[in-house]
CSV table of C-alpha atoms and ligand atoms in Angstrom, one decimal:
chain,number,residue,atom,x,y,z
R,1165,MET,CA,-43.5,-41.9,10.8
R,1166,THR,CA,-43.8,-39.0,8.4
R,1167,GLU,CA,-45.8,-39.5,5.2
R,1168,LEU,CA,-42.5,-39.3,3.2
R,1169,GLU,CA,-41.0,-42.1,5.3
R,1170,ARG,CA,-44.1,-44.2,4.6
R,1171,VAL,CA,-43.9,-43.5,0.9
R,1172,ASP,CA,-40.2,-44.4,0.9
R,1173,ARG,CA,-40.7,-47.6,2.9
R,1174,ALA,CA,-43.2,-48.7,0.2
R,1175,ALA,CA,-40.8,-47.5,-2.6
R,1176,ASN,CA,-37.8,-49.3,-1.2
R,1177,TYR,CA,-39.7,-52.6,-0.7
R,1178,ILE,CA,-41.1,-52.5,-4.2
R,1179,ARG,CA,-37.7,-51.8,-5.7
R,1180,GLU,CA,-36.1,-54.6,-3.7
R,1181,VAL,CA,-38.7,-57.2,-4.7
R,1182,LEU,CA,-39.8,-56.2,-8.2
R,1183,GLY,CA,-37.0,-53.9,-9.3
R,1184,SER,CA,-37.6,-50.5,-10.9
R,1185,ALA,CA,-39.5,-49.7,-14.1
R,1186,GLU,CA,-39.7,-47.1,-16.8
R,1187,ALA,CA,-43.4,-46.6,-16.5
R,1188,GLY,CA,-46.3,-47.1,-14.2
R,1189,LEU,CA,-49.7,-48.2,-15.4
R,1190,VAL,CA,-53.0,-48.2,-13.4
R,1191,LEU,CA,-55.4,-50.7,-14.8
R,1192,GLY,CA,-59.0,-49.5,-14.5
R,1193,SER,CA,-62.0,-51.7,-14.1
R,1194,GLY,CA,-62.1,-54.5,-16.6
R,1195,LEU,CA,-58.5,-54.1,-17.7
R,1196,GLY,CA,-56.8,-56.0,-14.9
R,1197,ASP,CA,-55.8,-59.0,-17.0
R,1198,TYR,CA,-53.6,-56.7,-19.1
R,1199,ALA,CA,-50.9,-57.4,-16.5
R,1200,LEU,CA,-50.8,-61.0,-17.8
R,1201,ALA,CA,-49.5,-59.8,-21.1
R,1202,MET,CA,-46.1,-59.1,-19.5
R,1203,THR,CA,-43.2,-61.5,-19.6
R,1204,ASP,CA,-40.8,-62.2,-16.7
R,1205,ALA,CA,-43.4,-60.7,-14.4
R,1206,LYS,CA,-43.1,-60.6,-10.6
R,1207,VAL,CA,-46.1,-59.9,-8.4
R,1208,ILE,CA,-46.7,-58.6,-4.9
R,1209,PRO,CA,-50.1,-58.4,-3.2
R,1210,TYR,CA,-50.7,-54.9,-1.9
R,1211,ALA,CA,-51.1,-56.4,1.6
R,1212,GLU,CA,-47.4,-57.3,1.7
R,1213,ILE,CA,-46.1,-53.8,0.8
R,1214,PRO,CA,-45.1,-51.9,4.0
R,1215,GLY,CA,-46.7,-48.5,4.1
R,1216,PHE,CA,-49.3,-49.4,1.6
R,1217,PRO,CA,-53.0,-48.8,2.5
R,1218,ILE,CA,-54.6,-51.6,4.5
R,1219,SER,CA,-57.4,-53.1,2.4
R,1220,ILE,CA,-60.8,-52.0,3.7
R,1221,VAL,CA,-62.8,-53.6,0.9
R,1222,PRO,CA,-63.5,-57.3,1.4
R,1223,GLY,CA,-62.3,-59.4,-1.5
R,1224,HIS,CA,-60.8,-56.4,-3.3
R,1225,ALA,CA,-57.2,-57.4,-2.9
R,1226,GLY,CA,-55.0,-55.7,-5.5
R,1227,GLU,CA,-51.6,-56.6,-6.8
R,1228,LEU,CA,-48.6,-54.9,-8.1
R,1229,TRP,CA,-47.1,-56.5,-11.2
R,1230,CYS,CA,-43.7,-55.7,-12.7
R,1231,GLY,CA,-42.6,-57.2,-16.0
R,1232,ASN,CA,-41.5,-56.6,-19.6
R,1233,LEU,CA,-43.8,-55.3,-22.2
R,1234,HIS,CA,-42.7,-54.2,-25.7
R,1235,GLY,CA,-39.1,-53.7,-24.6
R,1236,LYS,CA,-40.0,-51.7,-21.5
R,1237,ARG,CA,-40.1,-52.5,-17.9
R,1238,VAL,CA,-43.6,-51.7,-16.6
R,1239,LEU,CA,-45.1,-51.6,-13.1
R,1240,MET,CA,-48.8,-52.3,-13.2
R,1241,MET,CA,-51.4,-51.7,-10.5
R,1242,ARG,CA,-54.1,-54.3,-10.7
R,1243,GLY,CA,-56.7,-52.5,-8.6
R,1244,ARG,CA,-56.5,-49.0,-7.3
R,1245,PHE,CA,-57.6,-47.2,-4.1
R,1246,HIS,CA,-60.8,-45.1,-4.4
R,1247,SER,CA,-61.8,-42.3,-2.1
R,1248,TYR,CA,-65.4,-43.6,-2.1
R,1249,GLU,CA,-64.2,-46.8,-0.5
R,1250,GLY,CA,-63.2,-44.8,2.5
R,1251,TYR,CA,-59.5,-44.4,1.8
R,1252,ALA,CA,-57.9,-41.1,2.8
R,1253,LEU,CA,-56.6,-39.3,-0.2
R,1254,ASN,CA,-53.0,-39.7,0.9
R,1255,ASP,CA,-53.7,-43.5,0.8
R,1256,VAL,CA,-55.2,-43.2,-2.7
R,1257,VAL,CA,-52.1,-41.5,-4.0
R,1258,LEU,CA,-49.4,-43.4,-2.1
R,1259,PRO,CA,-48.6,-45.8,-5.0
R,1260,MET,CA,-48.0,-42.8,-7.3
R,1261,ARG,CA,-45.7,-41.2,-4.8
R,1262,ALA,CA,-43.9,-44.5,-4.3
R,1263,MET,CA,-43.4,-44.8,-8.1
R,1264,ALA,CA,-42.0,-41.3,-8.3
R,1265,ARG,CA,-39.6,-42.0,-5.4
R,1266,MET,CA,-38.5,-45.2,-7.3
R,1267,GLY,CA,-37.5,-43.0,-10.2
R,1268,ILE,CA,-40.5,-43.9,-12.5
R,1269,GLY,CA,-41.0,-40.9,-14.6
R,1270,THR,CA,-44.1,-41.8,-16.6
R,1271,LEU,CA,-47.6,-42.8,-15.3
R,1272,ILE,CA,-50.5,-44.0,-17.5
R,1273,LEU,CA,-53.9,-43.9,-15.8
R,1274,THR,CA,-56.9,-45.8,-17.2
R,1275,ASN,CA,-60.5,-45.8,-16.0
R,1276,ALA,CA,-64.1,-46.4,-16.9
R,1277,ALA,CA,-66.1,-43.3,-17.2
R,1278,GLY,CA,-69.5,-42.0,-18.2
R,1279,ALA,CA,-69.9,-39.9,-21.3
R,1280,VAL,CA,-71.1,-36.4,-20.6
R,1281,ASN,CA,-70.5,-35.1,-24.2
R,1282,THR,CA,-73.5,-36.2,-26.1
R,1283,SER,CA,-71.5,-36.6,-29.4
R,1284,PHE,CA,-69.6,-39.4,-27.7
R,1285,ALA,CA,-70.9,-43.0,-27.4
R,1286,PRO,CA,-70.6,-45.9,-25.0
R,1287,GLY,CA,-67.6,-48.0,-26.1
R,1288,ASP,CA,-65.5,-44.9,-27.2
R,1289,LEU,CA,-62.1,-44.4,-25.7
R,1290,MET,CA,-61.2,-40.9,-24.6
R,1291,LEU,CA,-57.8,-39.3,-24.2
R,1292,ILE,CA,-58.0,-37.0,-21.1
R,1293,ASN,CA,-56.7,-33.6,-21.9
R,1294,ASP,CA,-57.6,-31.8,-18.6
R,1295,PHE,CA,-59.7,-32.5,-15.5
R,1296,ILE,CA,-62.2,-30.8,-13.3
R,1297,ASN,CA,-62.2,-31.6,-9.6
R,1298,PHE,CA,-65.8,-31.6,-8.4
R,1299,SER,CA,-65.0,-33.5,-5.2
R,1300,GLY,CA,-64.0,-30.5,-3.0
R,1301,LYS,CA,-61.0,-32.5,-1.9
R,1302,ASN,CA,-57.3,-32.5,-2.9
R,1303,PRO,CA,-54.7,-35.1,-2.1
R,1304,LEU,CA,-52.1,-32.3,-1.4
R,1305,THR,CA,-54.1,-30.9,1.5
R,1306,GLY,CA,-51.9,-30.6,4.5
R,1307,PRO,CA,-48.3,-29.7,5.0
R,1308,ASN,CA,-46.4,-29.8,1.7
R,1309,ILE,CA,-43.9,-32.6,1.3
R,1310,ASP,CA,-41.2,-30.5,-0.2
R,1311,GLU,CA,-39.1,-33.6,-1.2
R,1312,LEU,CA,-41.9,-34.6,-3.5
R,1313,GLY,CA,-42.8,-31.3,-5.1
R,1314,PRO,CA,-43.8,-27.6,-4.6
R,1315,ARG,CA,-46.6,-26.2,-2.5
R,1316,PHE,CA,-48.5,-24.8,-5.4
R,1317,PRO,CA,-47.9,-27.1,-8.3
R,1318,ASP,CA,-48.9,-25.9,-11.8
R,1319,MET,CA,-51.8,-27.9,-13.3
R,1320,SER,CA,-52.0,-26.0,-16.6
R,1321,ARG,CA,-50.6,-29.1,-18.5
R,1322,ALA,CA,-51.5,-31.9,-16.2
R,1323,TYR,CA,-51.4,-34.4,-19.0
R,1324,ASP,CA,-48.2,-34.7,-21.0
R,1325,ARG,CA,-48.5,-33.4,-24.6
R,1326,ARG,CA,-45.9,-35.8,-26.0
R,1327,LEU,CA,-47.6,-38.8,-24.5
R,1328,MET,CA,-50.9,-37.5,-25.8
R,1329,ALA,CA,-49.5,-37.2,-29.3
R,1330,ILE,CA,-48.1,-40.8,-29.1
R,1331,ALA,CA,-51.6,-42.0,-28.1
R,1332,GLU,CA,-53.3,-40.1,-31.0
R,1333,GLU,CA,-50.8,-41.4,-33.5
R,1334,THR,CA,-51.2,-45.0,-32.2
R,1335,ALA,CA,-55.0,-44.7,-32.4
R,1336,ARG,CA,-54.7,-43.4,-36.0
R,1337,GLU,CA,-52.4,-46.2,-37.1
R,1338,LYS,CA,-54.5,-48.9,-35.5
R,1339,GLY,CA,-57.9,-47.5,-36.7
R,1340,ILE,CA,-59.1,-47.1,-33.1
R,1341,THR,CA,-61.5,-44.2,-32.5
R,1342,LEU,CA,-60.0,-42.0,-29.8
R,1343,ARG,CA,-61.9,-39.0,-28.5
R,1344,THR,CA,-60.3,-36.2,-26.5
R,1345,GLY,CA,-61.8,-34.4,-23.6
R,1346,VAL,CA,-62.1,-33.2,-20.0
R,1347,TYR,CA,-62.6,-35.7,-17.2
R,1348,ALA,CA,-64.5,-34.6,-14.2
R,1349,TRP,CA,-64.1,-36.3,-10.8
R,1350,PHE,CA,-67.1,-36.8,-8.6
R,1351,ASN,CA,-66.3,-38.7,-5.4
R,1352,GLY,CA,-69.1,-41.4,-5.7
R,1353,PRO,CA,-70.1,-44.1,-4.9
R,1354,THR,CA,-73.4,-42.8,-6.1
R,1355,TYR,CA,-73.5,-42.3,-9.8
R,1356,GLU,CA,-74.2,-38.6,-10.6
R,1357,THR,CA,-77.7,-37.1,-10.8
R,1358,PRO,CA,-79.0,-35.8,-14.2
R,1359,ALA,CA,-78.7,-32.3,-12.8
R,1360,GLU,CA,-75.1,-32.8,-11.8
R,1361,ILE,CA,-74.4,-34.1,-15.3
R,1362,ARG,CA,-76.1,-31.1,-16.9
R,1363,MET,CA,-74.0,-28.8,-14.7
R,1364,ALA,CA,-70.8,-30.7,-15.5
R,1365,ARG,CA,-71.5,-30.4,-19.3
R,1366,VAL,CA,-72.2,-26.6,-19.0
R,1367,LEU,CA,-68.9,-26.3,-17.1
R,1368,GLY,CA,-66.9,-28.1,-19.7
R,1369,ALA,CA,-66.8,-31.8,-18.8
R,1370,ASP,CA,-66.8,-34.5,-21.5
R,1371,ALA,CA,-66.7,-37.5,-19.1
R,1372,VAL,CA,-67.2,-38.3,-15.4
R,1373,GLY,CA,-65.7,-40.8,-13.1
R,1374,MET,CA,-64.7,-41.6,-9.6
R,1375,SER,CA,-60.9,-41.9,-9.8
R,1376,THR,CA,-57.9,-40.6,-11.7
R,1377,VAL,CA,-57.9,-37.0,-10.6
R,1378,PRO,CA,-56.3,-37.4,-7.2
R,1379,GLU,CA,-53.7,-39.7,-8.8
R,1380,THR,CA,-53.0,-37.2,-11.5
R,1381,ILE,CA,-52.6,-34.4,-9.0
R,1382,ALA,CA,-50.1,-36.3,-6.9
R,1383,ALA,CA,-48.2,-37.6,-9.8
R,1384,VAL,CA,-47.8,-34.1,-11.4
R,1385,HIS,CA,-46.8,-32.7,-8.0
R,1386,ALA,CA,-44.1,-35.4,-7.8
R,1387,GLY,CA,-42.8,-34.5,-11.3
R,1388,MET,CA,-44.2,-37.4,-13.3
R,1389,LYS,CA,-45.4,-37.2,-16.9
R,1390,VAL,CA,-49.0,-38.4,-16.9
R,1391,LEU,CA,-51.3,-39.9,-19.6
R,1392,GLY,CA,-55.0,-40.6,-18.9
R,1393,ILE,CA,-57.3,-42.7,-21.0
R,1394,SER,CA,-61.0,-43.3,-20.2
R,1395,CYS,CA,-63.2,-46.1,-21.5
R,1396,LEU,CA,-66.6,-44.5,-21.9
R,1397,THR,CA,-68.8,-47.3,-20.7
R,1398,ASN,CA,-72.1,-45.5,-20.6
R,1399,MET,CA,-73.8,-42.2,-21.3
R,1400,ALA,CA,-73.8,-40.3,-18.0
R,1401,ALA,CA,-77.0,-40.0,-15.9
R,1402,GLY,CA,-80.1,-38.4,-17.5
R,1403,ILE,CA,-78.8,-38.4,-21.1
R,1404,LEU,CA,-80.7,-41.6,-22.0
R,1405,ASP,CA,-84.2,-42.4,-20.7
R,1406,GLN,CA,-82.9,-45.4,-18.7
R,1407,PRO,CA,-81.2,-46.0,-15.4
R,1408,LEU,CA,-77.4,-46.5,-15.1
R,1409,SER,CA,-76.4,-50.1,-14.5
R,1410,HIS,CA,-73.1,-51.3,-13.1
R,1411,GLN,CA,-73.8,-54.5,-15.2
R,1412,GLU,CA,-74.0,-52.5,-18.5
R,1413,ILE,CA,-70.9,-50.6,-17.6
R,1414,MET,CA,-68.9,-53.8,-17.0
R,1415,GLU,CA,-70.3,-55.3,-20.3
R,1416,THR,CA,-69.2,-52.3,-22.4
R,1417,GLY,CA,-65.8,-52.4,-20.8
R,1418,GLU,CA,-65.6,-56.0,-21.9
R,1419,ARG,CA,-66.6,-55.2,-25.4
R,1420,VAL,CA,-63.9,-52.6,-26.0
R,1421,ARG,CA,-61.2,-54.3,-24.0
R,1422,ASP,CA,-59.3,-55.5,-27.1
R,1423,ASP,CA,-59.1,-51.9,-28.6
R,1424,PHE,CA,-58.0,-50.6,-25.2
R,1425,ARG,CA,-55.3,-53.1,-25.0
R,1426,ALA,CA,-54.1,-52.5,-28.5
R,1427,LEU,CA,-53.9,-48.8,-27.8
R,1428,LEU,CA,-51.9,-49.4,-24.7
R,1429,ASP,CA,-49.6,-51.8,-26.5
R,1430,GLY,CA,-48.8,-49.2,-29.1
R,1431,ILE,CA,-48.3,-46.4,-26.6
R,1432,ILE,CA,-45.9,-48.5,-24.5
R,1433,SER,CA,-43.9,-49.6,-27.5
R,1434,LYS,CA,-43.5,-46.0,-28.7
R,1435,MET,CA,-42.9,-44.1,-25.5
K,2693,LIG,N1,-70.2,-42.0,-13.5
K,2693,LIG,C1,-69.2,-42.2,-12.6
K,2693,LIG,N2,-68.3,-43.2,-12.8
K,2693,LIG,C2,-68.5,-44.0,-13.8
K,2693,LIG,C3,-69.5,-43.9,-14.7
K,2693,LIG,C4,-70.4,-42.8,-14.6
K,2693,LIG,O1,-71.4,-42.6,-15.3
K,2693,LIG,N3,-69.4,-44.9,-15.6
K,2693,LIG,C5,-68.3,-45.6,-15.3
K,2693,LIG,N4,-67.7,-45.1,-14.2
């Protein structure tokens, strides 16, 4: 089976069971319950979708939800595939490619990230305006799938300007602080070292995280319009005189969840 056949098997199954949608949304850590806000929702566990990556993380199932939200039909990923878990990058981006083949033109990516820019604070939300790929890997490595997109896709506007303007307007209207900046992808699963964070800052990063960039690359390649929003859950390594804790990161995510949801509500109703 070619990779395109695999993508299409997943796309056809999802369309049959859930129907299609106008937008896809990847729910980052802590945001998973946002799927429950939809009405008339249908759900499929990832394990039932032919062609989808086989789960290699115990107890880390993942579900695809499709339902109505603010007058739009939205497909939500509750759980994503990370490279640090051991998934090949073509597995990490398979859902985005399937969405593109289903005719979904818009993708919203959310994540938790560390703040590299010292004028940002834990709990801030950040609109991603560009990315830096520090992983040394690219999901488009290998023969190009011409049916999806070109061999050398342009990344000079990876994040869609119109969607960014909608996010900024929504944040203004709702009184939500929304920073803007560059997201740098490190593979993980280790958090970065203080030296890596100093390097990332000098090179132009405002936030760091372990996801989102491969998904952005594959979605842009396949012609989707992409919006990325980070929840800055902590100051990146070495900025504060304290170790990074997964616990603290989860707690900050929890604290700003309502703002994050309100921002997404506004964006979805306006887009
Ligand atoms: N680094 C990488 N990923 C993260 C961080 C971080 O500091 N915070 C939340 N996800």
